[in-house]
C-alpha cells in the first residue's frame, strides 16, 4: 500500500449513538481519504481464503443486516448466492435512487463517498469479484463528483485490489430496480427484465452480479470494522441497526436523517425540527408507500415491519408530513399519473390498468367524476393487484388504495363535485420534469 500507515492517527472508537453511516460526513463537502482513514482506520478486508470470506459473510448474517434499497432482503443470503457462482462475479453499488422524494443515497455518496466505496470493495472481496460499478442518478452531479474524486484518491494511494468505476443511471422510477439497472449497464433500456436468469445468476456482461444499495454497503463497511454485536446495539432484535430516511413536508428541517430502526414517527418529526403547521396525513415509504391518517402515522414505529403492520411498505425510507393546506386527493392524482407514465410499458396491467386508474383519480381530483367512478376505481385496483412481470403495479395501486381510505371524505367531496375544501393548495409531492425522463428507454 502506497500510503504509509503512520501518516494516520488512531481511528476513532465505534460510535455508540447516532449518527453512524453519516458520522463521517464532511460539513463542507465530501470527506477526503485522509479524513476518512483518520476516523475509521484502513478498510478491513476479508482474507483471500474461502474460509475467511465465509467468516465475513457469517458476521454479516449475525448482524441481521438487510438491504436498504427498498426490498429489505437479507444481505448475507445475497452475498452467499453470488459467492457460490463459478464465474467471476461483478458488484453493482446501486445509487440510482429512482424514488423522486428520496435523497438519502445522494447525501451519503456526496458526504461519505469512501464509506460507500469501502463497502463496495468489501462486498467484491467477499464474493470474489474484481470489479465494482457505482451507479448514480445522472442528475446527482455532486454525488458523482464526490465518488469519482474518492476513486481517484484511492487509486493514487494504491488502496484497493478491486477496480472501481461509475456509471450514470437514468432519472426514472424503475431505473434502480436491479434487473433494469443491470440491463442498462449492459447497454439496453433501463427496463426490468424480470425473467430468469436473475442478476445474481447472470448480470453485468453475463457474469453473476451482486446488486446492493449504497447505504447497505456503507452499513457493511461499519460492521466489518466494529462487528455484528455493535451493529445490533440499536434497532430491535428482528430489525437491528440504523437506516437513513428522507423527511419532507410540514417539518422545520426537511432532509436526510439517520434513525434507529423502529423509532417512532413522533421522535423522527421532532428530530426534523417538529411540525410547522397542522398535519392532515403522513405518507410513509414514498410513491410505492401508503398514506396514513395523522393519528396512525404519528404512532407508527418506522421500520419495514412497522410499515407492513400498518398495511404499507417502508421502501427507501421517505416520510412526508402532509400539511393541512395541501389536498391529499390532488397530490395522489399527480403521483398516480407519474407512476403510470413511468411504467416500462411491457405488460398489460401497467400499460392499460395504471393509465386507466390515473385517469379516474384525475377525474375525481378535478371534481368531474360521477360517484360510480370511485367504485370502479376500487374494482380496477383489485384487478391490477398481483399482476405485471415485476409487480410494479402493486406498489402503485397500494398507494392509490391507501388514498381512497385516508382521504375518503375529501374524495366524496371531489367526486360529488362539491370541489376541494381548499381555495388554493400547497404542492408537496413533486415529480421529475418529463424533460429529465426522456433518457433511459433507449
Ligand atoms: C420499482 C423498483 C425500483 C427500485 N429502485 C431502487 C433504487 O432506486 N435504488 C435501490 O438501491 N434499489 C431499488 N430497488 C430495489 C432493487 O431492485 C434491489 O432490490 C436493491 O438495489 C438491492 O440492494 P439492497 O439489498 O442492498 O437493498 C427498486 C425496486 C423496485 C421494484
Ligand atoms: S409490470 Fe410494468 S414495469 Fe413491470 S415489467 Fe411489466 S410493464 Fe414493466
Tab-separated table of C-alpha atoms and ligand atoms in Angstrom:
chain	number	residue	atom	x	y	z
A	1	UNK	CA	0.000	0.000	0.000
A	2	UNK	CA	1.483	3.316	-1.050
A	3	UNK	CA	0.147	5.344	1.879
A	4	UNK	CA	2.329	4.883	4.981
A	5	UNK	CA	0.177	3.811	7.910
A	6	UNK	CA	1.898	6.155	10.349
A	7	UNK	CA	0.578	9.175	8.451
A	8	UNK	CA	-2.774	8.482	10.079
A	9	UNK	CA	-3.773	8.782	13.668
A	10	UNK	CA	-5.580	6.111	15.690
A	11	UNK	CA	-9.085	5.610	14.257
A	12	UNK	CA	-11.973	6.899	16.360
A	13	UNK	CA	-13.771	4.327	18.510
A	14	UNK	CA	-17.065	2.844	17.342
A	15	UNK	CA	-19.888	5.391	17.543
A	16	UNK	CA	-22.120	4.494	20.494
A	17	UNK	CA	-25.053	6.520	19.295
A	18	UNK	CA	-26.324	8.007	16.079
A	19	UNK	CA	-25.259	9.056	13.531
A	20	UNK	CA	-23.410	6.010	12.273
A	21	UNK	CA	-23.141	5.970	8.472
A	22	UNK	CA	-23.470	9.752	8.402
A	23	UNK	CA	-20.963	10.250	11.244
A	24	UNK	CA	-18.018	10.708	8.914
A	25	UNK	CA	-19.847	13.162	6.659
A	26	UNK	CA	-17.986	16.354	5.843
A	27	UNK	CA	-19.741	19.544	6.894
A	28	UNK	CA	-18.161	21.336	3.924
A	29	UNK	CA	-18.330	18.674	1.237
A	30	UNK	CA	-17.125	15.115	0.903
A	31	UNK	CA	-14.519	13.817	3.358
A	32	UNK	CA	-11.099	13.158	1.894
A	33	UNK	CA	-9.391	9.777	2.059
A	34	UNK	CA	-7.127	11.128	4.757
A	35	UNK	CA	-10.037	12.315	6.938
A	36	UNK	CA	-11.823	9.032	6.320
A	37	UNK	CA	-8.874	6.880	7.372
A	38	UNK	CA	-8.197	9.157	10.359
A	39	UNK	CA	-11.702	8.423	11.549
A	40	UNK	CA	-12.126	4.782	10.618
A	41	UNK	CA	-8.653	3.385	10.018
A	42	UNK	CA	-7.895	1.443	6.854
A	43	UNK	CA	-10.762	-0.507	5.359
A	44	UNK	CA	-10.615	-4.059	6.715
A	45	UNK	CA	-10.544	-6.777	4.064
A	46	UNK	CA	-11.799	-10.334	4.324
A	47	UNK	CA	-8.822	-12.641	3.684
A	48	UNK	CA	-8.413	-14.239	0.273
A	49	UNK	CA	-9.151	-17.757	1.508
A	50	UNK	CA	-12.644	-19.096	1.145
A	51	UNK	CA	-12.881	-19.711	4.895
A	52	UNK	CA	-12.064	-16.033	5.645
A	53	UNK	CA	-14.664	-14.892	3.144
A	54	UNK	CA	-17.194	-17.259	4.685
A	55	UNK	CA	-16.383	-15.874	8.131
A	56	UNK	CA	-17.075	-12.367	6.833
A	57	UNK	CA	-20.435	-13.421	5.355
A	58	UNK	CA	-21.303	-15.159	8.646
A	59	UNK	CA	-20.597	-11.926	10.515
A	60	UNK	CA	-22.912	-10.037	8.148
A	61	UNK	CA	-25.525	-12.739	8.751
A	62	UNK	CA	-25.192	-12.435	12.547
A	63	UNK	CA	-25.554	-8.673	12.246
A	64	UNK	CA	-29.010	-9.139	10.686
A	65	UNK	CA	-28.248	-6.519	8.008
A	66	UNK	CA	-30.998	-6.252	5.401
A	67	UNK	CA	-30.917	-4.280	2.174
A	68	UNK	CA	-31.668	-0.577	2.467
A	69	UNK	CA	-32.729	-0.183	-1.190
A	70	UNK	CA	-36.392	-0.981	-0.558
A	71	UNK	CA	-36.836	-4.749	-0.736
A	72	UNK	CA	-35.213	-5.431	2.666
A	73	UNK	CA	-33.653	-8.735	1.598
A	74	UNK	CA	-31.055	-10.317	3.977
A	75	UNK	CA	-27.649	-9.166	2.703
A	76	UNK	CA	-25.762	-12.309	3.751
A	77	UNK	CA	-28.081	-14.516	1.655
A	78	UNK	CA	-27.275	-12.465	-1.446
A	79	UNK	CA	-23.542	-12.484	-0.744
A	80	UNK	CA	-23.639	-16.261	-0.383
A	81	UNK	CA	-25.624	-16.810	-3.582
A	82	UNK	CA	-23.148	-14.766	-5.644
A	83	UNK	CA	-20.054	-16.161	-3.906
A	84	UNK	CA	-21.175	-19.686	-4.895
A	85	UNK	CA	-21.002	-18.904	-8.609
A	86	UNK	CA	-18.315	-20.459	-10.790
A	87	UNK	CA	-17.700	-17.378	-12.944
A	88	UNK	CA	-16.027	-14.261	-11.559
A	89	UNK	CA	-18.811	-12.002	-10.338
A	90	UNK	CA	-19.314	-8.224	-10.509
A	91	UNK	CA	-20.639	-5.904	-7.805
A	92	UNK	CA	-23.045	-3.041	-8.551
A	93	UNK	CA	-23.436	-0.362	-5.872
A	94	UNK	CA	-26.952	0.871	-6.505
A	95	UNK	CA	-27.180	4.632	-6.016
A	96	UNK	CA	-29.753	5.148	-8.793
A	97	UNK	CA	-32.300	6.394	-6.246
A	98	UNK	CA	-35.264	6.432	-8.634
A	99	UNK	CA	-37.758	7.438	-5.921
A	100	UNK	CA	-38.219	11.180	-6.594
A	101	UNK	CA	-38.530	12.256	-2.951
A	102	UNK	CA	-35.620	10.197	-1.664
A	103	UNK	CA	-32.286	11.928	-1.139
A	104	UNK	CA	-30.541	9.556	1.254
A	105	UNK	CA	-28.286	7.836	-1.293
A	106	UNK	CA	-27.232	11.127	-2.871
A	107	UNK	CA	-26.435	12.654	0.531
A	108	UNK	CA	-24.489	9.564	1.588
A	109	UNK	CA	-22.398	9.482	-1.607
A	110	UNK	CA	-21.871	13.240	-1.504
A	111	UNK	CA	-20.678	13.339	2.096
A	112	UNK	CA	-19.048	9.968	2.859
A	113	UNK	CA	-18.045	8.512	-0.504
A	114	UNK	CA	-15.234	6.428	0.984
A	115	UNK	CA	-17.585	4.519	3.297
A	116	UNK	CA	-19.688	3.523	0.280
A	117	UNK	CA	-16.561	2.526	-1.655
A	118	UNK	CA	-15.182	0.575	1.341
A	119	UNK	CA	-18.449	-1.374	1.333
A	120	UNK	CA	-18.337	-1.969	-2.426
A	121	UNK	CA	-14.750	-3.233	-2.201
A	122	UNK	CA	-15.542	-5.435	0.817
A	123	UNK	CA	-18.568	-6.927	-0.933
A	124	UNK	CA	-16.456	-7.566	-4.043
A	125	UNK	CA	-13.773	-9.302	-1.990
A	126	UNK	CA	-16.384	-11.343	-0.124
A	127	UNK	CA	-17.882	-12.734	-3.350
A	128	UNK	CA	-14.595	-13.000	-5.267
A	129	UNK	CA	-15.247	-10.113	-7.683
A	130	UNK	CA	-12.500	-7.923	-9.097
A	131	UNK	CA	-14.774	-5.125	-10.289
A	132	UNK	CA	-17.347	-2.882	-8.611
A	133	UNK	CA	-19.539	-0.415	-10.508
A	134	UNK	CA	-21.200	2.511	-8.733
A	135	UNK	CA	-24.455	3.524	-10.474
A	136	UNK	CA	-25.640	7.065	-9.731
A	137	UNK	CA	-28.622	9.069	-10.952
A	138	UNK	CA	-27.294	11.154	-13.817
A	139	UNK	CA	-28.727	14.336	-12.258
A	140	UNK	CA	-26.910	13.697	-8.944
A	141	UNK	CA	-23.816	15.551	-10.116
A	142	UNK	CA	-22.430	16.349	-6.657
A	143	UNK	CA	-22.620	12.689	-5.704
A	144	UNK	CA	-20.851	11.703	-8.902
A	145	UNK	CA	-18.076	14.271	-8.403
A	146	UNK	CA	-17.564	13.073	-4.815
A	147	UNK	CA	-17.444	9.389	-5.735
A	148	UNK	CA	-15.158	9.929	-8.734
A	149	UNK	CA	-12.810	12.078	-6.694
A	150	UNK	CA	-12.757	9.431	-3.961
A	151	UNK	CA	-11.971	6.710	-6.513
A	152	UNK	CA	-9.085	8.869	-7.784
A	153	UNK	CA	-7.716	9.278	-4.238
A	154	UNK	CA	-7.874	5.548	-3.594
A	155	UNK	CA	-6.167	4.794	-6.905
A	156	UNK	CA	-3.382	7.248	-6.149
A	157	UNK	CA	-2.933	5.638	-2.722
A	158	UNK	CA	-2.973	2.125	-4.222
A	159	UNK	CA	-5.656	1.231	-1.692
A	160	UNK	CA	-7.868	-1.314	-3.450
A	161	UNK	CA	-7.344	-4.543	-5.317
A	162	UNK	CA	-10.806	-4.154	-6.813
A	163	UNK	CA	-11.300	-1.885	-9.821
A	164	UNK	CA	-13.942	0.810	-9.331
A	165	UNK	CA	-15.910	2.806	-11.890
A	166	UNK	CA	-19.031	4.972	-12.059
A	167	UNK	CA	-21.975	4.788	-14.461
A	168	UNK	CA	-24.825	7.290	-14.863
A	169	UNK	CA	-28.309	5.865	-14.492
A	170	UNK	CA	-31.427	7.479	-15.997
A	171	UNK	CA	-33.661	9.621	-13.776
A	172	UNK	CA	-36.533	7.159	-13.881
A	173	UNK	CA	-38.536	5.463	-11.161
A	174	UNK	CA	-37.736	1.988	-12.431
A	175	UNK	CA	-34.051	2.571	-13.206
A	176	UNK	CA	-32.921	1.432	-9.744
A	177	UNK	CA	-34.783	-1.876	-9.933
A	178	UNK	CA	-31.902	-4.301	-10.094
A	179	UNK	CA	-32.675	-6.102	-13.355
A	180	UNK	CA	-33.411	-2.744	-15.060
A	181	UNK	CA	-30.097	-1.350	-13.808
A	182	UNK	CA	-28.124	-4.362	-14.993
A	183	UNK	CA	-29.901	-4.195	-18.354
A	184	UNK	CA	-28.895	-0.527	-18.611
A	185	UNK	CA	-25.242	-1.172	-17.706
A	186	UNK	CA	-25.226	-3.866	-20.390
A	187	UNK	CA	-26.288	-1.271	-22.980
A	188	UNK	CA	-30.041	-1.958	-23.040
A	189	UNK	CA	-33.016	0.137	-21.895
A	190	UNK	CA	-33.403	0.648	-18.135
A	191	UNK	CA	-36.416	-1.663	-18.031
A	192	UNK	CA	-36.876	-4.662	-15.757
A	193	UNK	CA	-36.187	-7.970	-17.435
A	194	UNK	CA	-37.733	-9.967	-14.624
A	195	UNK	CA	-37.369	-13.333	-16.186
A	196	UNK	CA	-34.724	-15.755	-15.012
A	197	UNK	CA	-31.787	-15.640	-15.029
A	198	UNK	CA	-31.787	-13.019	-12.282
A	199	UNK	CA	-28.775	-10.660	-11.933
A	200	UNK	CA	-27.174	-12.841	-9.254
A	201	UNK	CA	-27.072	-15.663	-11.833
A	202	UNK	CA	-26.318	-13.704	-14.988
A	203	UNK	CA	-25.963	-9.933	-14.859
A	204	UNK	CA	-23.367	-7.402	-15.996
A	205	UNK	CA	-21.529	-8.798	-19.033
A	206	UNK	CA	-23.314	-12.101	-18.439
A	207	UNK	CA	-21.480	-12.537	-15.134
A	208	UNK	CA	-23.113	-13.218	-11.756
A	209	UNK	CA	-23.832	-9.803	-10.254
A	210	UNK	CA	-24.354	-8.667	-6.694
A	211	UNK	CA	-26.559	-5.561	-6.700
A	212	UNK	CA	-26.531	-3.827	-3.354
A	213	UNK	CA	-27.859	-0.419	-2.343
A	214	UNK	CA	-25.133	2.136	-1.492
A	215	UNK	CA	-26.428	2.547	2.071
A	216	UNK	CA	-26.349	-1.228	2.605
A	217	UNK	CA	-22.698	-1.177	1.518
A	218	UNK	CA	-21.864	1.680	3.895
A	219	UNK	CA	-23.529	-0.238	6.743
A	220	UNK	CA	-21.497	-3.301	5.746
A	221	UNK	CA	-18.276	-1.270	5.932
A	222	UNK	CA	-19.098	-0.302	9.527
A	223	UNK	CA	-19.986	-3.870	10.534
A	224	UNK	CA	-16.647	-5.030	9.098
A	225	UNK	CA	-14.905	-2.539	11.426
A	226	UNK	CA	-16.956	-2.696	14.600
A	227	UNK	CA	-18.622	-6.120	14.435
A	228	UNK	CA	-22.104	-7.583	14.397
A	229	UNK	CA	-22.737	-7.091	18.121
A	230	UNK	CA	-22.059	-3.379	17.827
A	231	UNK	CA	-24.466	-3.210	14.868
A	232	UNK	CA	-27.224	-4.762	16.988
A	233	UNK	CA	-26.903	-2.287	19.837
A	234	UNK	CA	-29.613	-0.149	18.265
A	235	UNK	CA	-32.837	-1.085	16.487
A	236	UNK	CA	-34.782	-4.185	17.508
A	237	UNK	CA	-33.690	-7.849	17.588
A	238	UNK	CA	-35.604	-8.566	14.370
A	239	UNK	CA	-34.653	-5.267	12.689
A	240	UNK	CA	-31.284	-4.193	14.030
A	241	UNK	CA	-29.229	-1.153	13.140
A	242	UNK	CA	-29.852	2.280	11.755
A	243	UNK	CA	-31.391	3.469	8.491
A	244	UNK	CA	-31.392	6.691	6.536
A	245	UNK	CA	-34.731	8.377	5.984
A	246	UNK	CA	-35.719	11.429	3.956
A	247	UNK	CA	-38.241	13.609	5.780
A	248	UNK	CA	-40.289	16.110	3.781
A	249	UNK	CA	-43.395	18.241	4.024
A	250	UNK	CA	-44.538	20.283	7.005
A	251	UNK	CA	-41.394	19.980	9.154
A	252	UNK	CA	-38.986	22.730	10.149
A	253	UNK	CA	-35.860	20.999	8.807
A	254	UNK	CA	-36.678	18.677	5.914
A	255	UNK	CA	-33.808	16.458	4.838
A	256	UNK	CA	-31.989	13.194	5.429
A	257	UNK	CA	-31.758	11.777	8.947
A	258	UNK	CA	-30.264	8.613	10.358
A	259	UNK	CA	-32.598	6.818	12.759
A	260	UNK	CA	-32.550	3.598	14.775
A	261	UNK	CA	-34.990	1.208	13.089
A	262	UNK	CA	-38.296	1.213	14.963
A	263	UNK	CA	-38.030	4.862	16.104
A	264	UNK	CA	-41.459	6.437	16.439
A	265	UNK	CA	-42.693	8.920	13.861
A	266	UNK	CA	-43.132	11.436	16.697
A	267	UNK	CA	-39.388	11.273	17.524
A	268	UNK	CA	-38.360	11.479	13.861
A	269	UNK	CA	-40.546	14.527	13.274
A	270	UNK	CA	-39.095	16.031	16.435
A	271	UNK	CA	-35.567	15.400	15.113
A	272	UNK	CA	-36.609	17.159	11.893
A	273	UNK	CA	-37.414	20.265	13.910
A	274	UNK	CA	-41.083	19.491	14.618
A	275	UNK	CA	-44.116	20.275	12.508
A	276	UNK	CA	-44.545	23.760	11.101
A	277	UNK	CA	-48.328	23.567	10.730
A	278	UNK	CA	-51.233	21.199	11.184
A	279	UNK	CA	-50.598	17.832	9.503
A	280	UNK	CA	-53.532	16.059	7.842
A	281	UNK	CA	-51.795	12.769	6.920
A	282	UNK	CA	-48.430	11.041	6.578
A	283	UNK	CA	-47.038	9.316	3.520
A	284	UNK	CA	-44.692	6.514	4.553
A	285	UNK	CA	-42.477	4.691	2.031
A	286	UNK	CA	-42.605	7.209	-0.814
A	287	UNK	CA	-44.592	6.746	-4.020
A	288	UNK	CA	-44.822	2.984	-3.535
A	289	UNK	CA	-45.811	3.546	0.074
A	290	UNK	CA	-49.057	4.259	1.882
A	291	UNK	CA	-50.956	7.195	3.222
A	292	UNK	CA	-51.746	7.042	6.921
A	293	UNK	CA	-54.055	9.299	8.897
A	294	UNK	CA	-52.246	11.850	11.072
A	295	UNK	CA	-53.051	9.809	14.212
A	296	UNK	CA	-51.998	6.428	12.781
A	297	UNK	CA	-48.843	7.952	11.287
A	298	UNK	CA	-47.861	9.722	14.474
A	299	UNK	CA	-47.890	6.436	16.422
A	300	UNK	CA	-46.039	4.396	13.810
A	301	UNK	CA	-42.686	2.725	14.549
A	302	UNK	CA	-40.553	3.492	11.490
A	303	UNK	CA	-39.158	0.273	10.071
A	304	UNK	CA	-40.166	-2.219	7.379
A	305	UNK	CA	-42.048	-4.311	9.993
A	306	UNK	CA	-43.808	-1.257	11.402
A	307	UNK	CA	-44.839	-0.094	7.939
A	308	UNK	CA	-46.022	-3.608	6.994
A	309	UNK	CA	-48.143	-3.830	10.138
A	310	UNK	CA	-49.817	-0.571	9.059
A	311	UNK	CA	-50.565	-2.115	5.649
A	312	UNK	CA	-47.745	-0.406	3.752
A	313	UNK	CA	-44.062	-0.585	2.963
A	314	UNK	CA	-41.014	1.297	4.227
A	315	UNK	CA	-39.412	1.457	0.759
A	316	UNK	CA	-36.331	3.623	0.770
A	317	UNK	CA	-37.478	5.479	3.891
A	318	UNK	CA	-39.307	8.519	2.528
A	319	UNK	CA	-41.641	10.176	5.043
A	320	UNK	CA	-43.899	13.082	4.147
A	321	UNK	CA	-45.906	15.102	6.673
A	322	UNK	CA	-48.768	16.413	4.533
A	323	UNK	CA	-49.747	19.906	5.662
A	324	UNK	CA	-53.449	20.554	6.127
A	325	UNK	CA	-53.033	23.237	3.450
A	326	UNK	CA	-52.401	20.525	0.838
A	327	UNK	CA	-55.035	18.391	-0.813
A	328	UNK	CA	-54.269	14.669	-0.480
A	329	UNK	CA	-56.517	13.887	-3.461
A	330	UNK	CA	-54.721	16.239	-5.849
A	331	UNK	CA	-51.323	15.071	-4.548
A	332	UNK	CA	-52.386	11.471	-5.139
A	333	UNK	CA	-53.557	12.281	-8.671
A	334	UNK	CA	-50.191	13.864	-9.557
A	335	UNK	CA	-48.200	10.902	-8.306
A	336	UNK	CA	-50.516	8.300	-9.863
A	337	UNK	CA	-50.150	9.950	-13.268
A	338	UNK	CA	-46.380	9.996	-12.826
A	339	UNK	CA	-46.317	6.296	-11.847
A	340	UNK	CA	-48.492	5.432	-14.861
A	341	UNK	CA	-46.079	7.317	-17.144
A	342	UNK	CA	-43.063	5.656	-15.569
A	343	UNK	CA	-44.060	2.061	-16.331
A	344	UNK	CA	-41.801	0.203	-18.674
A	345	UNK	CA	-44.787	-0.434	-20.937
A	346	UNK	CA	-44.135	-4.133	-21.204
A	347	UNK	CA	-47.192	-5.707	-19.544
A	348	UNK	CA	-50.964	-5.171	-19.843
A	349	UNK	CA	-51.707	-4.242	-16.207
A	350	UNK	CA	-49.146	-1.439	-16.398
A	351	UNK	CA	-49.948	-0.160	-19.861
A	352	UNK	CA	-53.731	-0.256	-19.608
A	353	UNK	CA	-54.513	-0.669	-15.905
A	354	UNK	CA	-52.352	2.083	-14.448
A	355	UNK	CA	-53.279	4.573	-17.122
A	356	UNK	CA	-56.991	3.964	-16.591
A	357	UNK	CA	-56.515	4.246	-12.809
A	358	UNK	CA	-54.558	7.503	-13.213
A	359	UNK	CA	-57.358	8.873	-15.449
A	360	UNK	CA	-60.007	8.096	-12.852
A	361	UNK	CA	-58.008	9.573	-9.965
A	362	UNK	CA	-57.548	12.717	-12.082
A	363	UNK	CA	-61.284	12.935	-12.841
A	364	UNK	CA	-62.064	12.609	-9.132
A	365	UNK	CA	-59.428	15.173	-8.142
A	366	UNK	CA	-60.817	17.703	-10.571
A	367	UNK	CA	-64.374	17.205	-9.374
A	368	UNK	CA	-65.599	15.869	-12.691
A	369	UNK	CA	-66.286	12.260	-11.735
A	370	UNK	CA	-69.649	10.627	-11.268
A	371	UNK	CA	-69.686	8.695	-7.961
A	372	UNK	CA	-69.657	5.339	-9.764
A	373	UNK	CA	-66.088	6.068	-10.779
A	374	UNK	CA	-64.875	5.663	-7.203
A	375	UNK	CA	-66.436	2.193	-7.098
A	376	UNK	CA	-64.945	1.358	-10.486
A	377	UNK	CA	-61.568	2.552	-9.278
A	378	UNK	CA	-61.683	0.163	-6.310
A	379	UNK	CA	-62.551	-2.684	-8.688
A	380	UNK	CA	-59.670	-1.855	-11.021
A	381	UNK	CA	-57.243	-1.692	-8.125
A	382	UNK	CA	-58.259	-5.262	-7.271
A	383	UNK	CA	-57.888	-6.342	-10.918
A	384	UNK	CA	-54.376	-4.948	-11.298
A	385	UNK	CA	-53.001	-6.113	-7.919
A	386	UNK	CA	-50.564	-9.025	-8.091
A	387	UNK	CA	-50.098	-8.705	-11.853
A	388	UNK	CA	-47.332	-7.452	-14.138
A	389	UNK	CA	-43.993	-9.182	-14.549
A	390	UNK	CA	-42.219	-7.083	-11.945
A	391	UNK	CA	-45.184	-6.270	-9.684
A	392	UNK	CA	-44.668	-2.580	-10.367
A	393	UNK	CA	-48.466	-2.087	-10.445
A	394	UNK	CA	-48.717	-3.435	-6.861
A	395	UNK	CA	-46.795	-0.515	-5.412
A	396	UNK	CA	-48.747	1.999	-7.472
A	397	UNK	CA	-52.189	0.664	-6.571
A	398	UNK	CA	-51.274	0.271	-2.906
A	399	UNK	CA	-50.553	3.987	-2.881
A	400	UNK	CA	-53.917	4.797	-4.546
A	401	UNK	CA	-55.878	2.360	-2.351
A	402	UNK	CA	-54.495	3.970	0.808
A	403	UNK	CA	-55.554	7.391	-0.502
A	404	UNK	CA	-59.121	6.127	-1.011
A	405	UNK	CA	-59.217	5.157	2.681
A	406	UNK	CA	-57.357	8.064	4.277
A	407	UNK	CA	-58.918	10.807	2.171
A	408	UNK	CA	-62.380	9.206	1.963
A	409	UNK	CA	-64.187	12.424	2.965
A	410	UNK	CA	-62.236	14.603	0.548
A	411	UNK	CA	-62.777	12.061	-2.231
A	412	UNK	CA	-66.522	12.201	-1.588
A	413	UNK	CA	-66.427	15.981	-1.871
A	414	UNK	CA	-64.355	15.864	-5.054
A	415	UNK	CA	-66.322	13.039	-6.631
A	416	UNK	CA	-69.697	14.602	-5.875
A	417	UNK	CA	-68.455	17.771	-7.494
A	418	UNK	CA	-68.581	19.813	-4.332
A	419	UNK	CA	-64.991	20.852	-5.016
A	420	UNK	CA	-61.900	20.874	-2.915
A	421	UNK	CA	-62.096	22.155	0.679
A	422	UNK	CA	-59.054	24.315	-0.049
A	423	UNK	CA	-59.184	27.553	-2.008
A	424	UNK	CA	-55.592	27.001	-3.040
A	425	UNK	CA	-53.336	24.231	-2.001
A	426	UNK	CA	-49.640	23.862	-1.439
A	427	UNK	CA	-47.954	21.194	-3.604
A	428	UNK	CA	-45.748	18.814	-1.676
A	429	UNK	CA	-45.242	15.673	-3.760
A	430	UNK	CA	-43.030	16.583	-6.672
A	431	UNK	CA	-42.177	14.531	-9.743
A	432	UNK	CA	-39.242	14.980	-12.103
A	433	UNK	CA	-39.991	17.095	-15.154
A	434	UNK	CA	-40.615	14.987	-18.297
A	435	UNK	CA	-37.516	16.546	-19.928
A	436	UNK	CA	-35.370	14.666	-17.431
A	437	UNK	CA	-37.272	11.467	-18.088
A	438	UNK	CA	-36.653	11.168	-21.798
A	439	UNK	CA	-33.448	9.244	-21.297
A	440	UNK	CA	-33.329	5.606	-20.349
A	441	UNK	CA	-35.796	3.836	-22.612
A	442	UNK	CA	-33.338	3.731	-25.496
B	1	LIG	C1	-39.655	-0.352	-8.927
B	1	LIG	C2	-38.415	-0.566	-8.129
B	1	LIG	C3	-37.499	0.474	-8.009
B	1	LIG	C4	-36.313	0.286	-7.266
B	1	LIG	N1	-35.443	1.329	-7.160
B	1	LIG	C5	-34.308	1.172	-6.417
B	1	LIG	C6	-33.379	2.246	-6.275
B	1	LIG	O1	-33.571	3.337	-6.834
B	1	LIG	N2	-32.257	2.040	-5.531
B	1	LIG	C7	-32.018	0.819	-4.909
B	1	LIG	O2	-30.988	0.666	-4.244
B	1	LIG	N3	-32.891	-0.204	-5.025
B	1	LIG	C8	-34.014	-0.062	-5.758
B	1	LIG	N4	-34.885	-1.113	-5.883
B	1	LIG	C9	-34.538	-2.390	-5.241
B	1	LIG	C10	-33.545	-3.151	-6.136
B	1	LIG	O3	-34.267	-3.918	-7.087
B	1	LIG	C11	-32.665	-4.113	-5.332
B	1	LIG	O4	-33.505	-4.917	-4.553
B	1	LIG	C12	-31.704	-3.391	-4.420
B	1	LIG	O5	-30.873	-2.483	-5.130
B	1	LIG	C13	-30.817	-4.418	-3.757
B	1	LIG	O6	-29.999	-3.807	-2.812
B	1	LIG	P1	-30.239	-3.987	-1.245
B	1	LIG	O7	-30.477	-5.458	-0.992
B	1	LIG	O8	-28.964	-3.503	-0.657
B	1	LIG	O9	-31.414	-3.146	-0.886
B	1	LIG	C14	-36.065	-0.970	-6.623
B	1	LIG	C15	-37.002	-1.999	-6.746
B	1	LIG	C16	-38.175	-1.797	-7.472
B	1	LIG	C17	-39.152	-2.942	-7.573
B	2	LIG	S1	-45.168	-4.809	-14.605
B	2	LIG	FE1	-44.966	-2.815	-15.600
B	2	LIG	S2	-42.982	-2.051	-15.004
B	2	LIG	FE2	-43.000	-4.259	-14.551
B	2	LIG	S3	-42.130	-5.248	-16.368
B	2	LIG	FE3	-44.351	-5.154	-16.690
B	2	LIG	S4	-44.730	-3.212	-17.773
B	2	LIG	FE4	-42.675	-3.138	-16.920
